[in-house]
PDB file of C-alpha atoms in Angstrom:
ATOM      1  CA  MET A 275      -5.708  36.514 -36.961  1.00  0.00           C
ATOM      2  CA  VAL A 276      -9.049  37.133 -38.868  1.00  0.00           C
ATOM      3  CA  LYS A 277      -9.886  40.412 -40.692  1.00  0.00           C
ATOM      4  CA  LEU A 278     -13.433  41.216 -40.008  1.00  0.00           C
ATOM      5  CA  PRO A 279     -15.870  43.178 -42.418  1.00  0.00           C
ATOM      6  CA  LYS A 280     -16.148  46.921 -41.634  1.00  0.00           C
ATOM      7  CA  ARG A 281     -19.824  46.142 -40.587  1.00  0.00           C
ATOM      8  CA  LEU A 282     -18.391  44.103 -37.664  1.00  0.00           C
ATOM      9  CA  THR A 283     -15.900  46.763 -36.450  1.00  0.00           C
ATOM     10  CA  ASN A 284     -17.558  48.292 -33.516  1.00  0.00           C
ATOM     11  CA  ALA A 285     -20.160  45.248 -33.118  1.00  0.00           C
ATOM     12  CA  ALA A 286     -20.145  43.140 -29.749  1.00  0.00           C
ATOM     13  CA  ILE A 287     -19.019  39.690 -31.003  1.00  0.00           C
ATOM     14  CA  LEU A 288     -20.874  36.999 -28.833  1.00  0.00           C
ATOM     15  CA  GLN A 289     -19.350  34.136 -30.195  1.00  0.00           C
ATOM     16  CA  ALA A 290     -17.121  32.742 -33.215  1.00  0.00           C
ATOM     17  CA  GLN A 291     -16.770  29.026 -34.522  1.00  0.00           C
ATOM     18  CA  LEU A 292     -14.835  27.731 -37.242  1.00  0.00           C
ATOM     19  CA  VAL A 293     -17.039  25.270 -39.392  1.00  0.00           C
ATOM     20  CA  TRP A 294     -16.033  22.813 -41.951  1.00  0.00           C
ATOM     21  CA  HIS A 295     -17.903  23.443 -45.205  1.00  0.00           C
ATOM     22  CA  ARG A 296     -17.207  20.959 -48.089  1.00  0.00           C
ATOM     23  CA  ASN A 297     -13.526  21.597 -48.729  1.00  0.00           C
ATOM     24  CA  GLN A 298     -12.814  24.745 -46.384  1.00  0.00           C
ATOM     25  CA  TYR A 299     -13.297  26.239 -43.127  1.00  0.00           C
ATOM     26  CA  TRP A 300     -15.864  29.050 -42.654  1.00  0.00           C
ATOM     27  CA  LEU A 301     -15.750  31.277 -39.761  1.00  0.00           C
ATOM     28  CA  HIS A 302     -19.346  31.720 -38.150  1.00  0.00           C
ATOM     29  CA  VAL A 303     -19.503  34.766 -36.073  1.00  0.00           C
ATOM     30  CA  THR A 304     -22.455  35.736 -33.782  1.00  0.00           C
ATOM     31  CA  VAL A 305     -22.978  39.509 -33.052  1.00  0.00           C
ATOM     32  CA  GLU A 306     -25.482  41.313 -30.983  1.00  0.00           C
ATOM     33  CA  LYS A 307     -27.964  43.366 -33.348  1.00  0.00           C
ATOM     34  CA  PRO A 308     -29.581  46.585 -31.925  1.00  0.00           C
ATOM     35  CA  ALA A 309     -33.282  46.692 -31.368  1.00  0.00           C
ATOM     36  CA  LEU A 310     -35.028  48.285 -34.223  1.00  0.00           C
ATOM     37  CA  LEU A 311     -38.072  50.592 -34.118  1.00  0.00           C
ATOM     38  CA  LYS A 312     -41.368  48.886 -34.487  1.00  0.00           C
ATOM     39  CA  VAL A 313     -44.013  49.816 -37.364  1.00  0.00           C
ATOM     40  CA  GLN A 314     -46.787  51.836 -35.734  1.00  0.00           C
ATOM     41  CA  GLY A 315     -49.286  51.500 -38.780  1.00  0.00           C
ATOM     42  CA  ASP A 316     -52.033  49.326 -39.363  1.00  0.00           C
ATOM     43  CA  VAL A 317     -51.870  48.579 -42.951  1.00  0.00           C
ATOM     44  CA  CYS A 318     -52.234  45.262 -44.395  1.00  0.00           C
ATOM     45  CA  ALA A 319     -50.404  43.906 -47.379  1.00  0.00           C
ATOM     46  CA  ALA A 320     -50.076  40.726 -49.363  1.00  0.00           C
ATOM     47  CA  ILE A 321     -47.377  38.650 -51.285  1.00  0.00           C
ATOM     48  CA  ASP A 322     -47.612  36.661 -54.268  1.00  0.00           C
ATOM     49  CA  PRO A 323     -44.353  34.610 -54.375  1.00  0.00           C
ATOM     50  CA  GLY A 324     -43.130  33.285 -57.617  1.00  0.00           C
ATOM     51  CA  GLU A 325     -40.464  31.642 -59.594  1.00  0.00           C
ATOM     52  CA  VAL A 326     -40.185  34.282 -62.669  1.00  0.00           C
ATOM     53  CA  HIS A 327     -40.901  37.428 -60.264  1.00  0.00           C
ATOM     54  CA  ALA A 328     -39.707  36.440 -56.770  1.00  0.00           C
ATOM     55  CA  LEU A 329     -42.047  38.685 -55.004  1.00  0.00           C
ATOM     56  CA  SER A 330     -45.082  40.667 -55.842  1.00  0.00           C
ATOM     57  CA  ILE A 331     -46.353  42.627 -52.894  1.00  0.00           C
ATOM     58  CA  THR A 332     -49.412  45.141 -52.715  1.00  0.00           C
ATOM     59  CA  ASP A 333     -51.167  47.084 -49.845  1.00  0.00           C
ATOM     60  CA  GLY A 334     -54.242  47.629 -52.423  1.00  0.00           C
ATOM     61  CA  ASP A 335     -53.044  51.125 -53.417  1.00  0.00           C
ATOM     62  CA  GLU A 336     -49.470  50.492 -54.787  1.00  0.00           C
ATOM     63  CA  ALA A 337     -47.487  47.353 -55.663  1.00  0.00           C
ATOM     64  CA  LEU A 338     -43.743  46.048 -55.741  1.00  0.00           C
ATOM     65  CA  VAL A 339     -42.618  43.395 -58.169  1.00  0.00           C
ATOM     66  CA  ILE A 340     -39.348  42.019 -57.471  1.00  0.00           C
ATOM     67  CA  SER A 341     -37.890  39.963 -60.427  1.00  0.00           C
ATOM     68  CA  GLY A 342     -36.396  36.360 -59.785  1.00  0.00           C
ATOM     69  CA  ARG A 343     -34.717  36.188 -63.226  1.00  0.00           C
ATOM     70  CA  LEU A 344     -31.172  36.503 -61.779  1.00  0.00           C
ATOM     71  CA  LEU A 345     -31.956  33.437 -59.481  1.00  0.00           C
ATOM     72  CA  ARG A 346     -33.419  31.512 -62.316  1.00  0.00           C
ATOM     73  CA  SER A 347     -30.116  32.076 -64.202  1.00  0.00           C
ATOM     74  CA  LEU A 348     -27.958  31.253 -61.432  1.00  0.00           C
ATOM     75  CA  ASN A 349     -29.833  28.168 -61.223  1.00  0.00           C
ATOM     76  CA  ARG A 350     -29.418  27.319 -64.839  1.00  0.00           C
ATOM     77  CA  LEU A 351     -25.574  28.140 -64.656  1.00  0.00           C
ATOM     78  CA  ARG A 352     -25.197  25.740 -61.489  1.00  0.00           C
ATOM     79  CA  ASN A 353     -26.991  22.775 -63.413  1.00  0.00           C
ATOM     80  CA  LYS A 354     -24.848  23.421 -66.459  1.00  0.00           C
ATOM     81  CA  VAL A 355     -21.455  23.560 -64.926  1.00  0.00           C
ATOM     82  CA  LEU A 356     -22.316  20.784 -62.307  1.00  0.00           C
ATOM     83  CA  ARG A 357     -23.406  18.362 -65.352  1.00  0.00           C
ATOM     84  CA  GLN A 358     -19.970  19.257 -67.096  1.00  0.00           C
ATOM     85  CA  LEU A 359     -17.973  18.676 -63.834  1.00  0.00           C
ATOM     86  CA  GLN A 360     -19.801  15.473 -63.049  1.00  0.00           C
ATOM     87  CA  ARG A 361     -19.274  14.075 -66.400  1.00  0.00           C
ATOM     88  CA  ALA A 362     -15.573  14.704 -66.343  1.00  0.00           C
ATOM     89  CA  ILE A 363     -15.568  13.417 -62.542  1.00  0.00           C
ATOM     90  CA  SER A 364     -17.177   9.973 -63.622  1.00  0.00           C
ATOM     91  CA  ARG A 365     -14.298   9.375 -66.237  1.00  0.00           C
ATOM     92  CA  THR A 366     -11.443   9.438 -63.526  1.00  0.00           C
ATOM     93  CA  SER A 367     -10.565   6.794 -61.294  1.00  0.00           C
ATOM     94  CA  SER A 368     -10.827   6.896 -57.581  1.00  0.00           C
ATOM     95  CA  GLY A 369      -8.156   8.560 -55.901  1.00  0.00           C
ATOM     96  CA  SER A 370      -6.599   9.867 -58.944  1.00  0.00           C
ATOM     97  CA  ARG A 371      -4.752  13.383 -58.844  1.00  0.00           C
ATOM     98  CA  LYS A 372      -7.070  14.584 -61.769  1.00  0.00           C
ATOM     99  CA  ARG A 373     -10.334  13.219 -59.623  1.00  0.00           C
ATOM    100  CA  LYS A 374      -8.995  15.538 -56.814  1.00  0.00           C
ATOM    101  CA  LYS A 375      -8.541  18.579 -58.844  1.00  0.00           C
ATOM    102  CA  LEU A 376     -12.113  18.116 -60.399  1.00  0.00           C
ATOM    103  CA  LEU A 377     -13.632  17.789 -57.032  1.00  0.00           C
ATOM    104  CA  ALA A 378     -11.885  20.781 -55.841  1.00  0.00           C
ATOM    105  CA  LYS A 379     -12.955  22.795 -58.664  1.00  0.00           C
ATOM    106  CA  LYS A 380     -16.623  21.592 -58.042  1.00  0.00           C
ATOM    107  CA  TYR A 381     -16.786  22.693 -54.427  1.00  0.00           C
ATOM    108  CA  ARG A 382     -14.952  26.024 -55.315  1.00  0.00           C
ATOM    109  CA  PHE A 383     -17.931  26.590 -57.965  1.00  0.00           C
ATOM    110  CA  LEU A 384     -20.647  25.528 -55.355  1.00  0.00           C
ATOM    111  CA  ASN A 385     -19.241  27.918 -52.789  1.00  0.00           C
ATOM    112  CA  TRP A 386     -18.950  30.785 -55.154  1.00  0.00           C
ATOM    113  CA  ILE A 387     -22.554  30.450 -56.615  1.00  0.00           C
ATOM    114  CA  GLU A 388     -24.472  29.497 -53.386  1.00  0.00           C
ATOM    115  CA  ARG A 389     -22.986  32.870 -51.996  1.00  0.00           C
ATOM    116  CA  ARG A 390     -24.636  34.633 -54.840  1.00  0.00           C
ATOM    117  CA  ILE A 391     -27.822  32.893 -54.735  1.00  0.00           C
ATOM    118  CA  GLU A 392     -28.019  33.832 -50.712  1.00  0.00           C
ATOM    119  CA  HIS A 393     -26.993  37.244 -51.573  1.00  0.00           C
ATOM    120  CA  ILE A 394     -30.036  37.811 -53.900  1.00  0.00           C
ATOM    121  CA  LEU A 395     -32.490  36.168 -51.700  1.00  0.00           C
ATOM    122  CA  HIS A 396     -31.214  38.559 -48.734  1.00  0.00           C
ATOM    123  CA  SER A 397     -31.591  41.385 -51.270  1.00  0.00           C
ATOM    124  CA  ILE A 398     -35.042  40.476 -52.317  1.00  0.00           C
ATOM    125  CA  SER A 399     -36.296  40.032 -48.574  1.00  0.00           C
ATOM    126  CA  ALA A 400     -34.576  43.453 -47.620  1.00  0.00           C
ATOM    127  CA  GLN A 401     -36.214  45.204 -50.466  1.00  0.00           C
ATOM    128  CA  ALA A 402     -39.717  43.769 -49.473  1.00  0.00           C
ATOM    129  CA  VAL A 403     -39.165  44.796 -45.818  1.00  0.00           C
ATOM    130  CA  ARG A 404     -38.120  48.341 -46.843  1.00  0.00           C
ATOM    131  CA  TRP A 405     -41.425  48.821 -48.874  1.00  0.00           C
ATOM    132  CA  CYS A 406     -43.407  47.688 -45.774  1.00  0.00           C
ATOM    133  CA  LEU A 407     -41.826  50.171 -43.563  1.00  0.00           C
ATOM    134  CA  GLU A 408     -42.366  52.905 -45.869  1.00  0.00           C
ATOM    135  CA  LYS A 409     -46.086  51.847 -46.213  1.00  0.00           C
ATOM    136  CA  TYR A 410     -46.494  51.357 -42.514  1.00  0.00           C
ATOM    137  CA  VAL A 411     -47.634  47.869 -43.020  1.00  0.00           C
ATOM    138  CA  LYS A 412     -48.356  46.029 -39.774  1.00  0.00           C
ATOM    139  CA  VAL A 413     -49.482  42.550 -41.266  1.00  0.00           C
ATOM    140  CA  VAL A 414     -48.607  40.679 -44.328  1.00  0.00           C
ATOM    141  CA  TYR A 415     -50.313  37.950 -45.948  1.00  0.00           C
ATOM    142  CA  THR A 416     -48.189  35.587 -48.153  1.00  0.00           C
ATOM    143  CA  GLY A 417     -49.538  32.771 -50.552  1.00  0.00           C
ATOM    144  CA  ASN A 418     -48.373  29.373 -49.923  1.00  0.00           C
ATOM    145  CA  PRO A 419     -47.372  27.859 -53.492  1.00  0.00           C
ATOM    146  CA  GLU A 420     -47.255  24.149 -52.245  1.00  0.00           C
ATOM    147  CA  GLY A 421     -49.836  23.092 -54.678  1.00  0.00           C
ATOM    148  CA  VAL A 422     -47.785  24.379 -57.703  1.00  0.00           C
ATOM    149  CA  ARG A 423     -44.742  22.575 -56.687  1.00  0.00           C
ATOM    150  CA  GLU A 424     -46.558  19.146 -56.686  1.00  0.00           C
ATOM    151  CA  LYS A 425     -47.943  19.460 -60.152  1.00  0.00           C
ATOM    152  CA  ASN A 426     -46.168  17.166 -62.553  1.00  0.00           C
ATOM    153  CA  CYS A 427     -45.382  19.664 -65.496  1.00  0.00           C
ATOM    154  CA  GLY A 428     -42.511  18.044 -67.403  1.00  0.00           C
ATOM    155  CA  LYS A 429     -38.917  17.368 -66.546  1.00  0.00           C
ATOM    156  CA  LYS A 430     -37.566  21.049 -67.096  1.00  0.00           C
ATOM    157  CA  HIS A 431     -40.491  22.702 -65.277  1.00  0.00           C
ATOM    158  CA  ASN A 432     -40.136  20.128 -62.232  1.00  0.00           C
ATOM    159  CA  GLN A 433     -36.429  20.990 -62.011  1.00  0.00           C
ATOM    160  CA  ARG A 434     -37.151  24.662 -61.803  1.00  0.00           C
ATOM    161  CA  MET A 435     -39.896  24.178 -59.062  1.00  0.00           C
ATOM    162  CA  GLY A 436     -37.531  21.899 -57.065  1.00  0.00           C
ATOM    163  CA  GLN A 437     -34.944  24.699 -56.936  1.00  0.00           C
ATOM    164  CA  TRP A 438     -37.377  27.309 -56.102  1.00  0.00           C
ATOM    165  CA  ALA A 439     -36.174  28.464 -52.859  1.00  0.00           C
ATOM    166  CA  PHE A 440     -39.451  30.024 -51.965  1.00  0.00           C
ATOM    167  CA  GLY A 441     -39.362  28.347 -48.417  1.00  0.00           C
ATOM    168  CA  LYS A 442     -36.057  30.071 -47.488  1.00  0.00           C
ATOM    169  CA  LEU A 443     -37.142  33.348 -49.015  1.00  0.00           C
ATOM    170  CA  ARG A 444     -40.176  33.281 -46.669  1.00  0.00           C
ATOM    171  CA  ALA A 445     -38.103  32.232 -43.711  1.00  0.00           C
ATOM    172  CA  LEU A 446     -35.821  35.539 -44.351  1.00  0.00           C
ATOM    173  CA  LEU A 447     -39.037  37.615 -44.747  1.00  0.00           C
ATOM    174  CA  GLU A 448     -40.524  36.336 -41.563  1.00  0.00           C
ATOM    175  CA  TYR A 449     -37.212  36.707 -39.607  1.00  0.00           C
ATOM    176  CA  LYS A 450     -36.724  40.309 -40.944  1.00  0.00           C
ATOM    177  CA  LEU A 451     -40.355  41.450 -40.635  1.00  0.00           C
ATOM    178  CA  LYS A 452     -40.439  40.274 -37.108  1.00  0.00           C
ATOM    179  CA  ARG A 453     -37.812  42.485 -35.838  1.00  0.00           C
ATOM    180  CA  HIS A 454     -39.795  45.411 -36.963  1.00  0.00           C
ATOM    181  CA  GLY A 455     -42.823  44.152 -35.277  1.00  0.00           C
ATOM    182  CA  ILE A 456     -44.518  42.894 -38.598  1.00  0.00           C
ATOM    183  CA  GLU A 457     -46.528  39.763 -38.694  1.00  0.00           C
ATOM    184  CA  LEU A 458     -46.117  37.389 -41.797  1.00  0.00           C
ATOM    185  CA  ILE A 459     -49.020  34.988 -42.076  1.00  0.00           C
ATOM    186  CA  PRO A 460     -49.442  32.252 -44.704  1.00  0.00           C
ATOM    187  CA  VAL A 461     -52.637  31.949 -46.695  1.00  0.00           C
ATOM    188  CA  ASP A 462     -54.224  29.512 -49.300  1.00  0.00           C
ATOM    189  CA  GLU A 463     -53.414  31.204 -52.858  1.00  0.00           C
ATOM    190  CA  ARG A 464     -55.542  29.048 -54.854  1.00  0.00           C
ATOM    191  CA  GLY A 465     -57.366  31.117 -57.679  1.00  0.00           C
ATOM    192  CA  THR A 466     -55.670  34.458 -56.709  1.00  0.00           C
ATOM    193  CA  SER A 467     -53.952  34.863 -60.106  1.00  0.00           C
ATOM    194  CA  GLY A 468     -56.758  33.773 -62.165  1.00  0.00           C
ATOM    195  CA  THR A 469     -59.864  35.156 -60.847  1.00  0.00           C
ATOM    196  CA  CYS A 470     -61.307  38.367 -62.533  1.00  0.00           C
ATOM    197  CA  PRO A 471     -61.380  41.431 -60.082  1.00  0.00           C
ATOM    198  CA  VAL A 472     -64.482  42.551 -62.074  1.00  0.00           C
ATOM    199  CA  CYS A 473     -66.624  39.780 -62.622  1.00  0.00           C
ATOM    200  CA  GLY A 474     -65.296  37.186 -60.375  1.00  0.00           C
ATOM    201  CA  GLU A 475     -64.843  34.504 -62.794  1.00  0.00           C
ATOM    202  CA  TYR A 476     -61.809  32.261 -63.094  1.00  0.00           C
ATOM    203  CA  THR A 477     -60.004  31.820 -66.085  1.00  0.00           C
ATOM    204  CA  LYS A 478     -56.926  29.632 -66.467  1.00  0.00           C
ATOM    205  CA  GLN A 479     -53.829  31.952 -67.427  1.00  0.00           C
ATOM    206  CA  THR A 480     -50.611  31.279 -69.653  1.00  0.00           C
ATOM    207  CA  GLY A 481     -48.868  34.520 -69.897  1.00  0.00           C
ATOM    208  CA  ARG A 482     -47.720  37.207 -67.723  1.00  0.00           C
ATOM    209  CA  VAL A 483     -50.625  39.710 -68.275  1.00  0.00           C
ATOM    210  CA  PHE A 484     -54.025  38.665 -66.973  1.00  0.00           C
ATOM    211  CA  ARG A 485     -56.926  38.137 -69.387  1.00  0.00           C
ATOM    212  CA  CYS A 486     -60.403  37.497 -68.463  1.00  0.00           C
ATOM    213  CA  GLY A 487     -62.059  34.645 -70.313  1.00  0.00           C
ATOM    214  CA  ASN A 488     -65.737  36.106 -69.951  1.00  0.00           C
ATOM    215  CA  ALA A 489     -66.536  37.484 -73.096  1.00  0.00           C
ATOM    216  CA  SER A 490     -69.059  40.142 -71.506  1.00  0.00           C
ATOM    217  CA  CYS A 491     -65.965  41.141 -69.350  1.00  0.00           C
ATOM    218  CA  GLY A 492     -62.866  40.954 -71.295  1.00  0.00           C
ATOM    219  CA  ILE A 493     -60.611  42.935 -68.898  1.00  0.00           C
ATOM    220  CA  SER A 494     -56.744  42.507 -69.623  1.00  0.00           C
ATOM    221  CA  GLY A 495     -53.692  44.599 -68.932  1.00  0.00           C
ATOM    222  CA  ILE A 496     -53.007  43.723 -65.597  1.00  0.00           C
ATOM    223  CA  HIS A 497     -49.909  42.088 -64.367  1.00  0.00           C
ATOM    224  CA  ARG A 498     -50.745  38.603 -63.355  1.00  0.00           C
ATOM    225  CA  ASP A 499     -48.604  38.623 -60.200  1.00  0.00           C
ATOM    226  CA  VAL A 500     -50.037  42.030 -59.135  1.00  0.00           C
ATOM    227  CA  LEU A 501     -53.489  40.689 -59.408  1.00  0.00           C
ATOM    228  CA  GLY A 502     -52.309  37.489 -57.622  1.00  0.00           C
ATOM    229  CA  ALA A 503     -51.247  39.641 -54.558  1.00  0.00           C
ATOM    230  CA  SER A 504     -54.321  41.845 -54.782  1.00  0.00           C
ATOM    231  CA  GLY A 505     -56.424  38.483 -54.764  1.00  0.00           C
ATOM    232  CA  ILE A 506     -54.539  37.159 -51.798  1.00  0.00           C
ATOM    233  CA  LEU A 507     -55.254  40.446 -49.817  1.00  0.00           C
ATOM    234  CA  ASP A 508     -58.597  40.454 -50.751  1.00  0.00           C
ATOM    235  CA  LYS A 509     -59.199  36.727 -49.704  1.00  0.00           C
ATOM    236  CA  ALA A 510     -57.179  37.488 -46.394  1.00  0.00           C
ATOM    237  CA  VAL A 511     -59.066  40.446 -45.288  1.00  0.00           C
ATOM    238  CA  ASN A 512     -62.452  39.842 -46.832  1.00  0.00           C
ATOM    239  CA  GLY A 513     -62.541  36.034 -46.493  1.00  0.00           C
ATOM    240  CA  ASN A 514     -63.254  35.829 -50.284  1.00  0.00           C
ATOM    241  CA  PHE A 515     -62.915  37.381 -53.702  1.00  0.00           C
ATOM    242  CA  THR A 516     -64.813  40.747 -53.926  1.00  0.00           C
ATOM    243  CA  LYS A 517     -66.100  41.746 -57.444  1.00  0.00           C
ATOM    244  CA  GLY A 518     -65.266  45.000 -58.897  1.00  0.00           C
ATOM    245  CA  ARG A 519     -62.258  45.631 -56.330  1.00  0.00           C
ATOM    246  CA  LYS A 520     -59.945  48.381 -56.542  1.00  0.00           C
ATOM    247  CA  LEU A 521     -56.476  47.480 -58.148  1.00  0.00           C
ATOM    248  CA  PRO A 522     -53.063  49.168 -57.349  1.00  0.00           C
ATOM    249  CA  GLY A 523     -52.740  52.266 -59.326  1.00  0.00           C
ATOM    250  CA  LYS A 524     -48.836  52.370 -59.070  1.00  0.00           C
ATOM    251  CA  VAL A 525     -46.753  49.332 -59.903  1.00  0.00           C
ATOM    252  CA  GLU A 526     -42.893  49.566 -59.364  1.00  0.00           C
ATOM    253  CA  TYR A 527     -40.412  47.184 -60.700  1.00  0.00           C
ATOM    254  CA  LEU A 528     -37.055  46.288 -59.287  1.00  0.00           C
ATOM    255  CA  ARG A 529     -34.259  43.748 -60.400  1.00  0.00           C
ATOM    256  CA  PRO A 530     -31.522  42.723 -57.832  1.00  0.00           C
ATOM    257  CA  GLN A 531     -28.205  42.454 -58.838  1.00  0.00           C
ATOM    258  CA  VAL A 532     -24.919  41.201 -57.505  1.00  0.00           C
ATOM    259  CA  LEU A 533     -22.376  43.799 -57.936  1.00  0.00           C
ATOM    260  CA  ALA A 534     -18.658  42.903 -58.303  1.00  0.00           C
ATOM    261  CA  PRO A 535     -16.334  44.607 -55.862  1.00  0.00           C
ATOM    262  CA  GLN A 536     -14.182  47.506 -57.104  1.00  0.00           C
ATOM    263  CA  LYS A 537     -10.581  46.839 -57.373  1.00  0.00           C
ATOM    264  CA  ALA A 538      -8.380  49.110 -55.622  1.00  0.00           C
ATOM    265  CA  ALA A 539      -6.481  51.799 -57.644  1.00  0.00           C
TER     266      ALA A 539
END
């Protein structure tokens, strides 16, 4: 007998399967989800994926920036703890009781932290889809950051890029948007975060705030990721960057969290 979560109490269970995962069994339950209402609008939006800020999305008038710092901290914690455990395991002999205890501890930790990472990815994608529904978005263009990951910028940066789960986040977005009839289209994002929306010149950026390198322009104060999302939208809709384009007037910031379950009184 297995106690299911409350959200599956009245659901039609189509399949249940026990799956061995590392050191324990997981129960995979397949349920039938109800059909959702399709979006009736015709608004286009664009997403600039990032490692510091997981998603920056805009429809041209408003923008939403979802932080990815919790994902970064969870990845750093995973690297730190795994390093300590692997060092301890390497000092034990094969088949010893100490080695078995350390391996069990390692698997418990991996199961624990991967559940939290997956929860954050689902929360980020759900917040983005909710924003699209509120704005009646029908088509979403998303940048493809493959070129950024291929650059060799040092050991630590390469490790962060290797652990950047933008592919999984994009798959979650595509799945959730499709249920509402919203299409997700990947586009080339080169130059979107560094091209000035006023003069059209490209300047390599170093901080989180955009600063134009053209002395005659000198525009600054725009969030670089919001500018990137605006550039992706401009590039996808108009085929190229438009000089003097309108930027989002309102920017909202969200920080996803993992809430600990409350203890019963």
